[in-house]
Tab-separated table of C-alpha atoms in Angstrom:
chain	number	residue	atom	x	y	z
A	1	UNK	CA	-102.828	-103.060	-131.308
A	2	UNK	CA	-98.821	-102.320	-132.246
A	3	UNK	CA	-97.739	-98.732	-132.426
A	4	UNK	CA	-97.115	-97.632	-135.724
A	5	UNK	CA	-93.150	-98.203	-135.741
A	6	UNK	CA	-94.096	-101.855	-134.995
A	7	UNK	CA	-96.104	-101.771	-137.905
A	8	UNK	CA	-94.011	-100.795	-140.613
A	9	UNK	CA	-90.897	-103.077	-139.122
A	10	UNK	CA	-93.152	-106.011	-139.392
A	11	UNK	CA	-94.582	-104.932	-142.463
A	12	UNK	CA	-90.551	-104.189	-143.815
A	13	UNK	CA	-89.332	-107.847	-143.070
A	14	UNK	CA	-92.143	-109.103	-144.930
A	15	UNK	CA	-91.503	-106.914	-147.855
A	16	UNK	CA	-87.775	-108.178	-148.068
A	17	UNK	CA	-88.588	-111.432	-147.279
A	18	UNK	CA	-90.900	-112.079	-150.496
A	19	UNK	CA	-89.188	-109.207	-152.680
A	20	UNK	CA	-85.760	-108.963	-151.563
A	21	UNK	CA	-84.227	-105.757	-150.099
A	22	UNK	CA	-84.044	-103.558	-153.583
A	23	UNK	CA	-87.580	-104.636	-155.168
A	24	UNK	CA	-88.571	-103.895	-151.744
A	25	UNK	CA	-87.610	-100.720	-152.170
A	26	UNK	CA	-88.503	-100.408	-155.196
A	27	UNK	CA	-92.498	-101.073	-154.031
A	28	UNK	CA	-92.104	-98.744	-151.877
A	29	UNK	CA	-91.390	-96.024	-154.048
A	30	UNK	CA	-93.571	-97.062	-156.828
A	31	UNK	CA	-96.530	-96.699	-153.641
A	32	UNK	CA	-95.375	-93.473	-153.141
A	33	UNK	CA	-95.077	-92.145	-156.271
A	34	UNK	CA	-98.476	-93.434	-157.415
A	35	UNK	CA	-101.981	-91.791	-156.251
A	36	UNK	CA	-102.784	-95.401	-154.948
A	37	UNK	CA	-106.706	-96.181	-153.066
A	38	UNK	CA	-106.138	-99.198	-150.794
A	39	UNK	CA	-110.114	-99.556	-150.869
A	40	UNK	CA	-110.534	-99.703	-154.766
A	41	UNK	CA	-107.491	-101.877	-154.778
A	42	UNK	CA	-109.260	-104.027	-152.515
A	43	UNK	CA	-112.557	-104.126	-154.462
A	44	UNK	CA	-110.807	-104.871	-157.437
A	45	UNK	CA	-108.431	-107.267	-156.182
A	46	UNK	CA	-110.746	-110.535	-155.942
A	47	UNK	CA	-113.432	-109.550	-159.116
A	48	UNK	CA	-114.961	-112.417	-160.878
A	49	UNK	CA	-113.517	-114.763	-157.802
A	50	UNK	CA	-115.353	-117.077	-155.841
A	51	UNK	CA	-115.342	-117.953	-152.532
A	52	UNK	CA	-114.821	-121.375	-153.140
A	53	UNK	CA	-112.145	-120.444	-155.789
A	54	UNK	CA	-110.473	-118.417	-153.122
A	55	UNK	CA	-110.291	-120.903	-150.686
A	56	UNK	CA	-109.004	-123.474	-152.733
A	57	UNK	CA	-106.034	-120.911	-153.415
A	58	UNK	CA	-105.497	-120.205	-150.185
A	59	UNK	CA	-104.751	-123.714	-148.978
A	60	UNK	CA	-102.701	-124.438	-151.804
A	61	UNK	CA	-100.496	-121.354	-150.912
A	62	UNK	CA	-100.784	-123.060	-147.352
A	63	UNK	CA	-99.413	-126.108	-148.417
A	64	UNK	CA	-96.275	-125.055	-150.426
């Protein structure tokens, strides 16, 4: 398991990677300013989705 500060580094680059630094930072504060339930989020995320639907839009992601 990484330590925490690990963590949020990794988590960082990949935030400016796919965002860019300022709508990365811009997330960030939006998360922060927001009461925000990762577990809801979750549950909500995928409704009405398949499994097979999923998949199928997960390899295509792959691919590109």
């Amino acid at each position: 398991m990484e330590t925490e500060t690990v963590l949020r580094q990794k988590g960082m680059l990949v935030l400016i990677e796919h965002l860019g630094r300022v709508n990365a930072e811009r997330f960030i504060a939006l998360m922060n300013r927001e009461p925000f339930d990762y577990t809801e989020w979750r549950r909500d995320l995928f409704e009405g989705q398949t499994v097979r639907k999923l998949s199928s839009a997960a390899m295509k992601a792959q691919q590109s």
